[in-house]
Amino acid sequence: FSLVGGWVIGIQAALLGLALSFYHDATKINVIFATRGLWVLAIVAFLGSFFGNDEKQTAGKAFHWRISGAILVTIAVIMVIFEKST
């Protein structure tokens, strides 16, 4: 799994670099990149048991707090994107 994780991080870094080279707006790209916390939690929630991760069941309320925090960050990101575009 370490090799797969390394590939995922490498792909993420390459996509971030491509986005920076195409759009030339590091601030917006960084703000959008901040939403990765929500995507990680979604992967853990939906695919974690498939890979043997039982964090969703064992973490209890902590997992729900993490989801709530990630959703708040995502809402803030959406607000920043729409504010900057107007």
mmCIF file of N, CA and C in Angstrom:
data_model
loop_
_atom_site.group_PDB
_atom_site.id
_atom_site.type_symbol
_atom_site.label_atom_id
_atom_site.label_comp_id
_atom_site.label_asym_id
_atom_site.label_seq_id
_atom_site.Cartn_x
_atom_site.Cartn_y
_atom_site.Cartn_z
ATOM 1 N N PHE A 1 0.808 -1.203 0.000
ATOM 2 C CA PHE A 1 0.000 0.000 0.000
ATOM 3 C C PHE A 1 0.852 1.268 0.000
ATOM 4 N N SER A 2 2.061 1.174 0.492
ATOM 5 C CA SER A 2 2.934 2.348 0.498
ATOM 6 C C SER A 2 3.255 2.802 -0.917
ATOM 7 N N LEU A 3 3.466 1.847 -1.802
ATOM 8 C CA LEU A 3 3.758 2.192 -3.191
ATOM 9 C C LEU A 3 2.564 2.889 -3.847
ATOM 10 N N VAL A 4 1.372 2.384 -3.591
ATOM 11 C CA VAL A 4 0.153 3.010 -4.134
ATOM 12 C C VAL A 4 0.000 4.414 -3.567
ATOM 13 N N GLY A 5 0.207 4.562 -2.264
ATOM 14 C CA GLY A 5 0.113 5.885 -1.640
ATOM 15 C C GLY A 5 1.123 6.860 -2.227
ATOM 16 N N GLY A 6 2.327 6.370 -2.479
ATOM 17 C CA GLY A 6 3.347 7.211 -3.103
ATOM 18 C C GLY A 6 2.939 7.672 -4.489
ATOM 19 N N TRP A 7 2.351 6.760 -5.254
ATOM 20 C CA TRP A 7 1.868 7.119 -6.593
ATOM 21 C C TRP A 7 0.751 8.161 -6.513
ATOM 22 N N VAL A 8 -0.160 7.984 -5.574
ATOM 23 C CA VAL A 8 -1.267 8.939 -5.429
ATOM 24 C C VAL A 8 -0.735 10.324 -5.073
ATOM 25 N N ILE A 9 0.213 10.385 -4.158
ATOM 26 C CA ILE A 9 0.800 11.678 -3.785
ATOM 27 C C ILE A 9 1.546 12.291 -4.969
ATOM 28 N N GLY A 10 2.245 11.453 -5.740
ATOM 29 C CA GLY A 10 2.952 11.937 -6.918
ATOM 30 C C GLY A 10 2.002 12.490 -7.973
ATOM 31 N N ILE A 11 0.902 11.793 -8.208
ATOM 32 C CA ILE A 11 -0.101 12.260 -9.165
ATOM 33 C C ILE A 11 -0.720 13.571 -8.683
ATOM 34 N N GLN A 12 -0.986 13.640 -7.386
ATOM 35 C CA GLN A 12 -1.544 14.871 -6.812
ATOM 36 C C GLN A 12 -0.590 16.039 -7.033
ATOM 37 N N ALA A 13 0.701 15.823 -6.799
ATOM 38 C CA ALA A 13 1.688 16.888 -6.985
ATOM 39 C C ALA A 13 1.783 17.289 -8.455
ATOM 40 N N ALA A 14 1.728 16.314 -9.358
ATOM 41 C CA ALA A 14 1.792 16.625 -10.788
ATOM 42 C C ALA A 14 0.568 17.431 -11.224
ATOM 43 N N LEU A 15 -0.604 17.040 -10.744
ATOM 44 C CA LEU A 15 -1.822 17.781 -11.094
ATOM 45 C C LEU A 15 -1.786 19.205 -10.543
ATOM 46 N N LEU A 16 -1.247 19.365 -9.341
ATOM 47 C CA LEU A 16 -1.118 20.700 -8.769
ATOM 48 C C LEU A 16 -0.179 21.553 -9.614
ATOM 49 N N GLY A 17 0.933 20.960 -10.039
ATOM 50 C CA GLY A 17 1.872 21.676 -10.901
ATOM 51 C C GLY A 17 1.255 22.055 -12.238
ATOM 52 N N LEU A 18 0.496 21.141 -12.827
ATOM 53 C CA LEU A 18 -0.183 21.439 -14.092
ATOM 54 C C LEU A 18 -1.194 22.571 -13.924
ATOM 55 N N ALA A 19 -1.958 22.521 -12.839
ATOM 56 C CA ALA A 19 -2.940 23.575 -12.588
ATOM 57 C C ALA A 19 -2.250 24.924 -12.451
ATOM 58 N N LEU A 20 -1.130 24.951 -11.751
ATOM 59 C CA LEU A 20 -0.389 26.213 -11.603
ATOM 60 C C LEU A 20 0.142 26.704 -12.946
ATOM 61 N N SER A 21 0.616 25.786 -13.778
ATOM 62 C CA SER A 21 1.172 26.215 -15.062
ATOM 63 C C SER A 21 0.088 26.687 -16.031
ATOM 64 N N PHE A 22 -1.102 26.130 -15.950
ATOM 65 C CA PHE A 22 -2.176 26.530 -16.853
ATOM 66 C C PHE A 22 -2.904 27.789 -16.390
ATOM 67 N N TYR A 23 -3.169 27.898 -15.098
ATOM 68 C CA TYR A 23 -4.035 28.973 -14.607
ATOM 69 C C TYR A 23 -3.300 30.147 -13.980
ATOM 70 N N HIS A 24 -2.055 29.989 -13.587
ATOM 71 C CA HIS A 24 -1.231 31.082 -13.048
ATOM 72 C C HIS A 24 -1.897 31.836 -11.898
ATOM 73 N N ASP A 25 -2.655 31.151 -11.081
ATOM 74 C CA ASP A 25 -3.311 31.791 -9.938
ATOM 75 C C ASP A 25 -3.112 30.905 -8.707
ATOM 76 N N ALA A 26 -1.969 31.072 -8.074
ATOM 77 C CA ALA A 26 -1.598 30.196 -6.964
ATOM 78 C C ALA A 26 -2.569 30.293 -5.798
ATOM 79 N N THR A 27 -3.134 31.454 -5.569
ATOM 80 C CA THR A 27 -4.039 31.626 -4.438
ATOM 81 C C THR A 27 -5.286 30.772 -4.593
ATOM 82 N N LYS A 28 -5.963 30.862 -5.740
ATOM 83 C CA LYS A 28 -7.170 30.073 -5.955
ATOM 84 C C LYS A 28 -6.867 28.578 -5.957
ATOM 85 N N ILE A 29 -5.765 28.206 -6.582
ATOM 86 C CA ILE A 29 -5.410 26.786 -6.639
ATOM 87 C C ILE A 29 -5.127 26.259 -5.245
ATOM 88 N N ASN A 30 -4.454 27.037 -4.423
ATOM 89 C CA ASN A 30 -4.177 26.618 -3.056
ATOM 90 C C ASN A 30 -5.461 26.485 -2.244
ATOM 91 N N VAL A 31 -6.383 27.398 -2.456
ATOM 92 C CA VAL A 31 -7.659 27.336 -1.739
ATOM 93 C C VAL A 31 -8.426 26.081 -2.148
ATOM 94 N N ILE A 32 -8.470 25.790 -3.436
ATOM 95 C CA ILE A 32 -9.144 24.581 -3.907
ATOM 96 C C ILE A 32 -8.428 23.336 -3.387
ATOM 97 N N PHE A 33 -7.100 23.374 -3.367
ATOM 98 C CA PHE A 33 -6.308 22.244 -2.881
ATOM 99 C C PHE A 33 -6.611 21.946 -1.410
ATOM 100 N N ALA A 34 -7.044 22.958 -0.669
ATOM 101 C CA ALA A 34 -7.363 22.783 0.745
ATOM 102 C C ALA A 34 -8.557 21.850 0.957
ATOM 103 N N THR A 35 -9.347 21.621 -0.079
ATOM 104 C CA THR A 35 -10.507 20.735 0.060
ATOM 105 C C THR A 35 -10.115 19.261 0.074
ATOM 106 N N ARG A 36 -8.840 18.951 -0.093
ATOM 107 C CA ARG A 36 -8.428 17.539 -0.129
ATOM 108 C C ARG A 36 -8.781 16.808 1.165
ATOM 109 N N GLY A 37 -8.912 17.521 2.264
ATOM 110 C CA GLY A 37 -9.303 16.886 3.525
ATOM 111 C C GLY A 37 -10.668 16.234 3.434
ATOM 112 N N LEU A 38 -11.583 16.883 2.747
ATOM 113 C CA LEU A 38 -12.914 16.314 2.570
ATOM 114 C C LEU A 38 -12.855 15.069 1.694
ATOM 115 N N TRP A 39 -12.041 15.115 0.652
ATOM 116 C CA TRP A 39 -11.941 13.954 -0.243
ATOM 117 C C TRP A 39 -11.321 12.766 0.472
ATOM 118 N N VAL A 40 -10.330 13.011 1.319
ATOM 119 C CA VAL A 40 -9.709 11.920 2.077
ATOM 120 C C VAL A 40 -10.726 11.283 3.013
ATOM 121 N N LEU A 41 -11.509 12.109 3.680
ATOM 122 C CA LEU A 41 -12.525 11.562 4.583
ATOM 123 C C LEU A 41 -13.591 10.788 3.819
ATOM 124 N N ALA A 42 -13.951 11.263 2.642
ATOM 125 C CA ALA A 42 -14.929 10.537 1.829
ATOM 126 C C ALA A 42 -14.378 9.175 1.404
ATOM 127 N N ILE A 43 -13.112 9.142 1.043
ATOM 128 C CA ILE A 43 -12.495 7.873 0.656
ATOM 129 C C ILE A 43 -12.465 6.917 1.840
ATOM 130 N N VAL A 44 -12.099 7.422 3.013
ATOM 131 C CA VAL A 44 -12.078 6.574 4.214
ATOM 132 C C VAL A 44 -13.478 6.065 4.530
ATOM 133 N N ALA A 45 -14.467 6.931 4.421
ATOM 134 C CA ALA A 45 -15.839 6.545 4.758
ATOM 135 C C ALA A 45 -16.386 5.495 3.803
ATOM 136 N N PHE A 46 -16.122 5.641 2.510
ATOM 137 C CA PHE A 46 -16.735 4.763 1.533
ATOM 138 C C PHE A 46 -15.870 3.574 1.115
ATOM 139 N N LEU A 47 -14.547 3.753 1.093
ATOM 140 C CA LEU A 47 -13.673 2.677 0.640
ATOM 141 C C LEU A 47 -12.784 2.115 1.738
ATOM 142 N N GLY A 48 -12.812 2.735 2.912
ATOM 143 C CA GLY A 48 -11.918 2.301 3.989
ATOM 144 C C GLY A 48 -12.088 0.852 4.381
ATOM 145 N N SER A 49 -13.307 0.407 4.525
ATOM 146 C CA SER A 49 -13.534 -0.984 4.930
ATOM 147 C C SER A 49 -13.044 -1.963 3.873
ATOM 148 N N PHE A 50 -13.083 -1.573 2.619
ATOM 149 C CA PHE A 50 -12.582 -2.419 1.534
ATOM 150 C C PHE A 50 -11.084 -2.665 1.687
ATOM 151 N N PHE A 51 -10.363 -1.650 2.180
ATOM 152 C CA PHE A 51 -8.922 -1.756 2.369
ATOM 153 C C PHE A 51 -8.532 -2.121 3.794
ATOM 154 N N GLY A 52 -9.495 -2.463 4.622
ATOM 155 C CA GLY A 52 -9.206 -2.882 5.989
ATOM 156 C C GLY A 52 -9.092 -1.744 6.988
ATOM 157 N N ASN A 53 -9.515 -0.545 6.627
ATOM 158 C CA ASN A 53 -9.471 0.596 7.531
ATOM 159 C C ASN A 53 -10.818 0.704 8.233
ATOM 160 N N ASP A 54 -10.809 0.617 9.545
ATOM 161 C CA ASP A 54 -12.065 0.691 10.304
ATOM 162 C C ASP A 54 -12.166 1.990 11.109
ATOM 163 N N GLU A 55 -11.485 3.028 10.647
ATOM 164 C CA GLU A 55 -11.474 4.310 11.360
ATOM 165 C C GLU A 55 -12.881 4.873 11.521
ATOM 166 N N LYS A 56 -13.710 4.700 10.522
ATOM 167 C CA LYS A 56 -15.066 5.247 10.589
ATOM 168 C C LYS A 56 -15.819 4.662 11.778
ATOM 169 N N GLN A 57 -15.635 3.376 12.046
ATOM 170 C CA GLN A 57 -16.342 2.732 13.149
ATOM 171 C C GLN A 57 -15.651 2.962 14.496
ATOM 172 N N THR A 58 -14.329 2.954 14.520
ATOM 173 C CA THR A 58 -13.608 3.027 15.789
ATOM 174 C C THR A 58 -13.416 4.455 16.311
ATOM 175 N N ALA A 59 -13.415 5.443 15.428
ATOM 176 C CA ALA A 59 -13.152 6.818 15.867
ATOM 177 C C ALA A 59 -14.367 7.463 16.507
ATOM 178 N N GLY A 60 -15.556 6.940 16.250
ATOM 179 C CA GLY A 60 -16.770 7.476 16.872
ATOM 180 C C GLY A 60 -17.029 8.917 16.517
ATOM 181 N N LYS A 61 -17.225 9.734 17.562
ATOM 182 C CA LYS A 61 -17.562 11.142 17.356
ATOM 183 C C LYS A 61 -16.422 11.919 16.701
ATOM 184 N N ALA A 62 -15.191 11.483 16.914
ATOM 185 C CA ALA A 62 -14.053 12.190 16.324
ATOM 186 C C ALA A 62 -14.159 12.206 14.807
ATOM 187 N N PHE A 63 -14.605 11.112 14.222
ATOM 188 C CA PHE A 63 -14.750 11.051 12.771
ATOM 189 C C PHE A 63 -15.823 12.040 12.308
ATOM 190 N N HIS A 64 -16.905 12.134 13.059
ATOM 191 C CA HIS A 64 -17.965 13.085 12.713
ATOM 192 C C HIS A 64 -17.482 14.526 12.831
ATOM 193 N N TRP A 65 -16.641 14.807 13.826
ATOM 194 C CA TRP A 65 -16.077 16.153 13.965
ATOM 195 C C TRP A 65 -15.155 16.460 12.792
ATOM 196 N N ARG A 66 -14.394 15.477 12.362
ATOM 197 C CA ARG A 66 -13.507 15.673 11.210
ATOM 198 C C ARG A 66 -14.322 15.963 9.957
ATOM 199 N N ILE A 67 -15.407 15.228 9.765
ATOM 200 C CA ILE A 67 -16.289 15.458 8.608
ATOM 201 C C ILE A 67 -16.870 16.878 8.681
ATOM 202 N N SER A 68 -17.342 17.263 9.860
ATOM 203 C CA SER A 68 -17.921 18.605 10.029
ATOM 204 C C SER A 68 -16.895 19.686 9.710
ATOM 205 N N GLY A 69 -15.691 19.533 10.200
ATOM 206 C CA GLY A 69 -14.633 20.508 9.927
ATOM 207 C C GLY A 69 -14.287 20.576 8.451
ATOM 208 N N ALA A 70 -14.210 19.421 7.798
ATOM 209 C CA ALA A 70 -13.896 19.398 6.372
ATOM 210 C C ALA A 70 -15.003 20.053 5.557
ATOM 211 N N ILE A 71 -16.237 19.847 5.952
ATOM 212 C CA ILE A 71 -17.363 20.481 5.251
ATOM 213 C C ILE A 71 -17.309 21.998 5.424
ATOM 214 N N LEU A 72 -16.977 22.461 6.635
ATOM 215 C CA LEU A 72 -16.850 23.908 6.855
ATOM 216 C C LEU A 72 -15.733 24.504 6.007
ATOM 217 N N VAL A 73 -14.611 23.815 5.903
ATOM 218 C CA VAL A 73 -13.514 24.299 5.064
ATOM 219 C C VAL A 73 -13.956 24.352 3.607
ATOM 220 N N THR A 74 -14.683 23.329 3.165
ATOM 221 C CA THR A 74 -15.165 23.303 1.790
ATOM 222 C C THR A 74 -16.130 24.452 1.511
ATOM 223 N N ILE A 75 -17.013 24.736 2.456
ATOM 224 C CA ILE A 75 -17.931 25.868 2.303
ATOM 225 C C ILE A 75 -17.139 27.179 2.211
ATOM 226 N N ALA A 76 -16.119 27.320 3.040
ATOM 227 C CA ALA A 76 -15.281 28.519 2.989
ATOM 228 C C ALA A 76 -14.577 28.638 1.639
ATOM 229 N N VAL A 77 -14.117 27.521 1.102
ATOM 230 C CA VAL A 77 -13.458 27.522 -0.204
ATOM 231 C C VAL A 77 -14.429 27.975 -1.290
ATOM 232 N N ILE A 78 -15.631 27.446 -1.259
ATOM 233 C CA ILE A 78 -16.639 27.838 -2.248
ATOM 234 C C ILE A 78 -16.934 29.327 -2.140
ATOM 235 N N MET A 79 -17.027 29.829 -0.928
ATOM 236 C CA MET A 79 -17.284 31.255 -0.737
ATOM 237 C C MET A 79 -16.139 32.100 -1.300
ATOM 238 N N VAL A 80 -14.907 31.673 -1.086
ATOM 239 C CA VAL A 80 -13.750 32.415 -1.604
ATOM 240 C C VAL A 80 -13.733 32.389 -3.126
ATOM 241 N N ILE A 81 -14.019 31.240 -3.709
ATOM 242 C CA ILE A 81 -14.013 31.128 -5.174
ATOM 243 C C ILE A 81 -15.048 32.071 -5.783
ATOM 244 N N PHE A 82 -16.259 32.072 -5.233
ATOM 245 C CA PHE A 82 -17.300 32.932 -5.787
ATOM 246 C C PHE A 82 -17.029 34.408 -5.492
ATOM 247 N N GLU A 83 -16.423 34.712 -4.381
ATOM 248 C CA GLU A 83 -16.095 36.099 -4.044
ATOM 249 C C GLU A 83 -15.030 36.626 -5.007
ATOM 250 N N LYS A 84 -14.020 35.805 -5.280
ATOM 251 C CA LYS A 84 -12.917 36.236 -6.164
ATOM 252 C C LYS A 84 -13.367 36.357 -7.603
ATOM 253 N N SER A 85 -14.383 35.582 -8.009
ATOM 254 C CA SER A 85 -14.780 35.598 -9.410
ATOM 255 C C SER A 85 -15.705 36.768 -9.744
ATOM 256 N N THR A 86 -16.235 37.427 -8.735
ATOM 257 C CA THR A 86 -17.146 38.544 -9.021
ATOM 258 C C THR A 86 -16.429 39.864 -8.971
#
